[in-house]
Coordinates of C-alpha atoms and ligand atoms in Angstrom, one line a residue:
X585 CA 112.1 114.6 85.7
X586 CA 110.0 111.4 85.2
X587 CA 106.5 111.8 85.7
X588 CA 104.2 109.4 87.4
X589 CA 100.5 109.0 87.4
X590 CA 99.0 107.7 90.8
X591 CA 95.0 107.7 90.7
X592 CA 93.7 107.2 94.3
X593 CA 96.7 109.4 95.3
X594 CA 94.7 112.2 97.8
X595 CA 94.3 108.9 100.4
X596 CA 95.1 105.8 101.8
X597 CA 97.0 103.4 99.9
X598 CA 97.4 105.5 96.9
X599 CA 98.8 108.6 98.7
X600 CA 101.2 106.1 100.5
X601 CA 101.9 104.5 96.9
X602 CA 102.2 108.4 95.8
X603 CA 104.8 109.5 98.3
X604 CA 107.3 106.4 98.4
X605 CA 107.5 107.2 94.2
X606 CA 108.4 110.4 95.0
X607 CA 111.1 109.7 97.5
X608 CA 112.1 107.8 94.6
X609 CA 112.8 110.9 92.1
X610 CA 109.2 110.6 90.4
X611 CA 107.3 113.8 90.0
X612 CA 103.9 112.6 90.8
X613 CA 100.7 113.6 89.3
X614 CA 98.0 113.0 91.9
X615 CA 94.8 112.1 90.8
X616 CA 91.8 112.3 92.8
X617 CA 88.6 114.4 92.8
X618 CA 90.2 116.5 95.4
X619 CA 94.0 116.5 94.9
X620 CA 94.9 119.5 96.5
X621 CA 95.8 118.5 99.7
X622 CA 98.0 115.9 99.3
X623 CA 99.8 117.9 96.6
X624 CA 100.4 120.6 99.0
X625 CA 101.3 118.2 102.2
X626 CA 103.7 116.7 99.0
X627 CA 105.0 119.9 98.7
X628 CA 105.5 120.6 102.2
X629 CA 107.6 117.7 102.6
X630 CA 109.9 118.8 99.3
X631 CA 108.0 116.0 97.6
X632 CA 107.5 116.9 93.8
X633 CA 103.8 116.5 92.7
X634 CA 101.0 118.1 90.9
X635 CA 97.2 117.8 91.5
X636 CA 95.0 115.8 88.7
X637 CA 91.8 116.4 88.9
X638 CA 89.7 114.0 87.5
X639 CA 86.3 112.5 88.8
X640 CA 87.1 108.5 87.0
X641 CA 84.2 108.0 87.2
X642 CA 82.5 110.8 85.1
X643 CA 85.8 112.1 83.3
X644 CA 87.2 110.4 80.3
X645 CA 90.3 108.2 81.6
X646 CA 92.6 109.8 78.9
X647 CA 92.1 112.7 80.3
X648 CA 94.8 112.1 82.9
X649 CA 97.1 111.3 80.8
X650 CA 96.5 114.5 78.8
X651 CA 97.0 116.6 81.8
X652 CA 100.0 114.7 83.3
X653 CA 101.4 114.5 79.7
X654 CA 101.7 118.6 80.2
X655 CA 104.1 118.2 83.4
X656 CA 106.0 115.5 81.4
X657 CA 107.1 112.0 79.8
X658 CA 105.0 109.6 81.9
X659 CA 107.3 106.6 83.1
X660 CA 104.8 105.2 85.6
X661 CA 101.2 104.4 86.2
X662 CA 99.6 103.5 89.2
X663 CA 95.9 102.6 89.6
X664 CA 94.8 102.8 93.0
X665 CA 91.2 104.6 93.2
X666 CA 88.8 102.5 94.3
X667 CA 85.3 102.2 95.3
X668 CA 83.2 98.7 96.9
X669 CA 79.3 97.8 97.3
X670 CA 79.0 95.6 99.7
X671 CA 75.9 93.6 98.9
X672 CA 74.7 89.8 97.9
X673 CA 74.8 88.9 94.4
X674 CA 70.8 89.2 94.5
X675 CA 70.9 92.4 96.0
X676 CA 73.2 94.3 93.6
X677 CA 71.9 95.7 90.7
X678 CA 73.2 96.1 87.6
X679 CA 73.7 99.3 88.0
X680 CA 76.0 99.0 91.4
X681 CA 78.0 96.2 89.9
X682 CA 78.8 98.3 86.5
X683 CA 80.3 101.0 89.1
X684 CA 82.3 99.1 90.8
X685 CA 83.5 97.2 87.5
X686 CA 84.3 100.2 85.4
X687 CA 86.3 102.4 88.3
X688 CA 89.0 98.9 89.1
X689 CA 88.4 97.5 85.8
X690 CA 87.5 99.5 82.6
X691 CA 89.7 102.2 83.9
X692 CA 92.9 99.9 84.5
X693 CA 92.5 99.1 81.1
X694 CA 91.4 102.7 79.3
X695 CA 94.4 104.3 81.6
X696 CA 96.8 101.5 80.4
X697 CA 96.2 101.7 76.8
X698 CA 96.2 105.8 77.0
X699 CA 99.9 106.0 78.4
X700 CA 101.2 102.9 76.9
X701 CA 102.3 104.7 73.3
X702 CA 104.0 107.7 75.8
X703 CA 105.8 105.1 77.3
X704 CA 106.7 103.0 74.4
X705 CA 108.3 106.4 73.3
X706 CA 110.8 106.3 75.7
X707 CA 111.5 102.8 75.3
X708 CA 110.8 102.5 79.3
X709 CA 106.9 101.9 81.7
X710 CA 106.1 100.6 84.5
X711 CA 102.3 100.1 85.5
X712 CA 100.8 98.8 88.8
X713 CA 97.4 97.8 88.7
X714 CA 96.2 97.2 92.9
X715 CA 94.6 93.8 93.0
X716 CA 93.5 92.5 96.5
X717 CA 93.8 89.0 98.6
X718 CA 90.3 89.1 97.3
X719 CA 91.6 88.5 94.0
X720 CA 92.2 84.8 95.2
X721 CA 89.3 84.6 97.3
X722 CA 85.6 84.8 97.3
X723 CA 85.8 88.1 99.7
X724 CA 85.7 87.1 103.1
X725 CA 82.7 87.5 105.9
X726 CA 81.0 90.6 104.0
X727 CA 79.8 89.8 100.2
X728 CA 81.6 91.8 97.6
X729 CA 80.6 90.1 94.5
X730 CA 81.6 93.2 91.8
X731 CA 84.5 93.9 93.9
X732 CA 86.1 90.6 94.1
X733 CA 85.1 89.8 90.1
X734 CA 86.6 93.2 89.2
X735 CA 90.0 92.3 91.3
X736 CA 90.3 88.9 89.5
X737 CA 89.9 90.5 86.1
X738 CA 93.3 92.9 87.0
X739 CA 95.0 89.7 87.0
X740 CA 93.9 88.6 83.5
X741 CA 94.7 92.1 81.9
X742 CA 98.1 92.5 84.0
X743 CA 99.1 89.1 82.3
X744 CA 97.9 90.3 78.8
X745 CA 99.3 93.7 79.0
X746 CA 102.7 91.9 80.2
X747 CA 102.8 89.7 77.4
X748 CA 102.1 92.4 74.8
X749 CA 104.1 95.1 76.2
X750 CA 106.9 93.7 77.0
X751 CA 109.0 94.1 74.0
X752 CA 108.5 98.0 74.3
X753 CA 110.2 98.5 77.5
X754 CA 106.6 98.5 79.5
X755 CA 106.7 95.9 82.7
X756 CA 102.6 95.0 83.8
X757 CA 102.0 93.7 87.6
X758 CA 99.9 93.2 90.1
X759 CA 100.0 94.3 93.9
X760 CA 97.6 92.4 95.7
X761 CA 97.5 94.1 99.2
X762 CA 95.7 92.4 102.7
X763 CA 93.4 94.3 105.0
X764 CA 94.7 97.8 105.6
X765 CA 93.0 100.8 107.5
X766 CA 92.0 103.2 105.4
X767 CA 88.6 105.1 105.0
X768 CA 87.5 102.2 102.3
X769 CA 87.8 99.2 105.2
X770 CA 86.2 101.1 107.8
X771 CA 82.7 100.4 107.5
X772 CA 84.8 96.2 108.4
X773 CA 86.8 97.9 111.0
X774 CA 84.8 100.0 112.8
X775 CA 82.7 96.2 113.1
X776 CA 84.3 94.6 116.3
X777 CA 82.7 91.4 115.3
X778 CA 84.4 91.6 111.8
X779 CA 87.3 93.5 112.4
X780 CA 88.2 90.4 115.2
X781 CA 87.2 87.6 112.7
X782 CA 89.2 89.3 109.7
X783 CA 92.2 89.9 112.0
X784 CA 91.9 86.2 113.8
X785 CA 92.9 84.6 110.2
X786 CA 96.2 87.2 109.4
X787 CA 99.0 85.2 110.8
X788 CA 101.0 88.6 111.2
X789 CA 98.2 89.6 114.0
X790 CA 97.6 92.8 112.7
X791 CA 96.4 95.2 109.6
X792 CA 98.4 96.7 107.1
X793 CA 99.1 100.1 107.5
X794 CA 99.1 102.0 103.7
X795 CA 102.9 102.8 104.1
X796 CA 103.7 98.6 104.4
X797 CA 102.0 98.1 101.4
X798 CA 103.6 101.2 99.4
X799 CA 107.0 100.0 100.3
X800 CA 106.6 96.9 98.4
X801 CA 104.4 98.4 95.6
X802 CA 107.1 101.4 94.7
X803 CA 109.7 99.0 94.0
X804 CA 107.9 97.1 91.4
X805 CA 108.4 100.7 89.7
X806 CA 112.2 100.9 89.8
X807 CA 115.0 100.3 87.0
X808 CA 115.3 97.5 89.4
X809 CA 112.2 95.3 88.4
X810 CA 113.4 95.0 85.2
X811 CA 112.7 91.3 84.5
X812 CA 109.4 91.5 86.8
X813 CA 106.5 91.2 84.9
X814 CA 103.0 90.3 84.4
X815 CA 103.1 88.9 88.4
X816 CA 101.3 89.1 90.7
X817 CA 103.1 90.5 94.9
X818 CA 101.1 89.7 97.6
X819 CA 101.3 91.8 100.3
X820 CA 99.1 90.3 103.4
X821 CA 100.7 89.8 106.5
X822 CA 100.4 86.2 105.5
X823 CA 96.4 86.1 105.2
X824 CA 96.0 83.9 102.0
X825 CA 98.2 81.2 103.5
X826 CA 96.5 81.0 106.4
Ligands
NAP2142 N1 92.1 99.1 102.2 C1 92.3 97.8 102.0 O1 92.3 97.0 102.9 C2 92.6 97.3 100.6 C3 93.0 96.0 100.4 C4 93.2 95.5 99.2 C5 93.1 96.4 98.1 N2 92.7 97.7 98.3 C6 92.6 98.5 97.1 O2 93.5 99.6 97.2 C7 93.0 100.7 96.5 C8 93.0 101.9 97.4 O3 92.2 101.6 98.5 P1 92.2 102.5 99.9 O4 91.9 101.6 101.0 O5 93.5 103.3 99.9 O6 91.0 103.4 99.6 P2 90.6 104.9 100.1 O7 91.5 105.3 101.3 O8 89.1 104.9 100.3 O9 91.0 105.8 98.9 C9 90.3 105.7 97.7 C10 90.9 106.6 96.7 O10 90.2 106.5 95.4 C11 89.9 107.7 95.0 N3 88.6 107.7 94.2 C12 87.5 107.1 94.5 N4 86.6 107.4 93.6 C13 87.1 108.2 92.7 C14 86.7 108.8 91.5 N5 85.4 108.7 91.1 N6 87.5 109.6 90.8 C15 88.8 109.7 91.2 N7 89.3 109.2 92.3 C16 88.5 108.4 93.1 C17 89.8 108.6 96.2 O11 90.0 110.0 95.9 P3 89.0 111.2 96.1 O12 88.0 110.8 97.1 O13 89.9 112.3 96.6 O14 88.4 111.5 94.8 C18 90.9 108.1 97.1 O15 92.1 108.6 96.8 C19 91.7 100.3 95.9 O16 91.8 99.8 94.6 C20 91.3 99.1 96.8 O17 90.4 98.3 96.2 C21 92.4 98.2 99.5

């Protein structure tokens, strides 16, 4: 069975991600802190997946790729953990912006280049890095400086990794999601003054929920999406052409 990395997969947008590639015949490593129990509602619903646990931040990237190597030959990676400190440019330190950086950023990138000679071996990869509408933008009504640089830098390495991978089977893209509800947004939606300013500009009306965006994202990791590469799929209820 081909095996598939998800990291964010215990919540949110990841576990969404995590459960449409299993529908899809992917047995799916989930990697989270606290994996368990989403591998056990997984398996529950006859969903095939195993618990990664990893803390990104602390643990050495390859060390997913060690443990999911064990279940399997990995044909997908998805990079969907993610963290945000929301604070002016002259209030973050250097510390707080290096966080933020190395979890979307440094680990797209250390994750990437750990799985890329597995898949290389079997000729066949797809990875999804999760970008944002922020990824276009500055970052809306709250200030997310490391978040929104960190976002824009996927694109550059999902174009790079495109490019250089492509010959060896592995296809590179982007899935730039809108606002969605999830315990990362809610210290924006739980704000009635920001939640009705943010929702004001989507010409949809409403929020994403996870599974909307997963839909969309699990595709890019088909036999399908062959000649789909090193692109970026907005997925935004029309936000960014507001
Ligand atoms: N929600 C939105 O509106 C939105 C919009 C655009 C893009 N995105 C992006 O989509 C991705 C998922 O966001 P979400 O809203 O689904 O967030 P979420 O519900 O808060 O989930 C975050 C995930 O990241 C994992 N994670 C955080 N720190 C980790 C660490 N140190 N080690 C391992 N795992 C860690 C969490 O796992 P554990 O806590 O179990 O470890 C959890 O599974 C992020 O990249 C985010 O930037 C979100």
């Amino acid at each position: 069975m081909r095996v598939a990395i998800v990291t964010g997969g215990s919540r949110g947008i990841g576990r969404a991600l995590a459960e449409e590639l299993a529908k899809k015949g992917f047995k799916v490593g989930i990697v989270s802190r606290h994996p368990e129990g989403a591998v056990k509602s997984f398996q529950e619903m006859g969903l095939p997946a195993f618990p990664v646990a990893v803390d990104l931040e602390k643990d050495p990237p390859e060390k997913v790729v060690d443990l999911a190597l064990a279940e399997g030959d990995i044909h997908a990676l998805i990079h969907a953990a993610g963290i945000n400190v929301r604070k002016p440019a002259l209030e973050l330190s250097y510390e707080e912006w290096r966080r933020v950086l190395y979890l979307h950023l440094d680990v797209a990138f250390l994750l990437a280049k750990a799985v890329a000679p597995h898949m290389a071996c079997v000729g066949w990869g797809r990875i999804l890095f999760i970008g944002s509408v922020t990824t276009f933008t500055s970052g809306g009504p709250v200030p997310i400086p490391a978040y929104v640089s960190a976002k824009t830098g996927l694109l550059g390495l999902t174009r790079a990794l495109a490019k250089e991978w492509a010959p060896l089977g592995i296809r590179v893209n982007l899935l730039c999601p809108g606002y969605v509800q999830t315990d990362f947004t809610a210290p924006v939606w739980s704000n009635p003054d920001l939640y009705q300013a943010i929702t004001s500009r989507i010409p949809v009306g409403r929020w994403a929920s996870p599974g909307e965006i997963a839909k969309v994202g699990a595709l890019l990791c088909t036999e399908d999406m062959d000649y789909v590469t090193g692109t970026t799929v907005v997925v935004d209820g029309g936000f960014l052409s507001y």
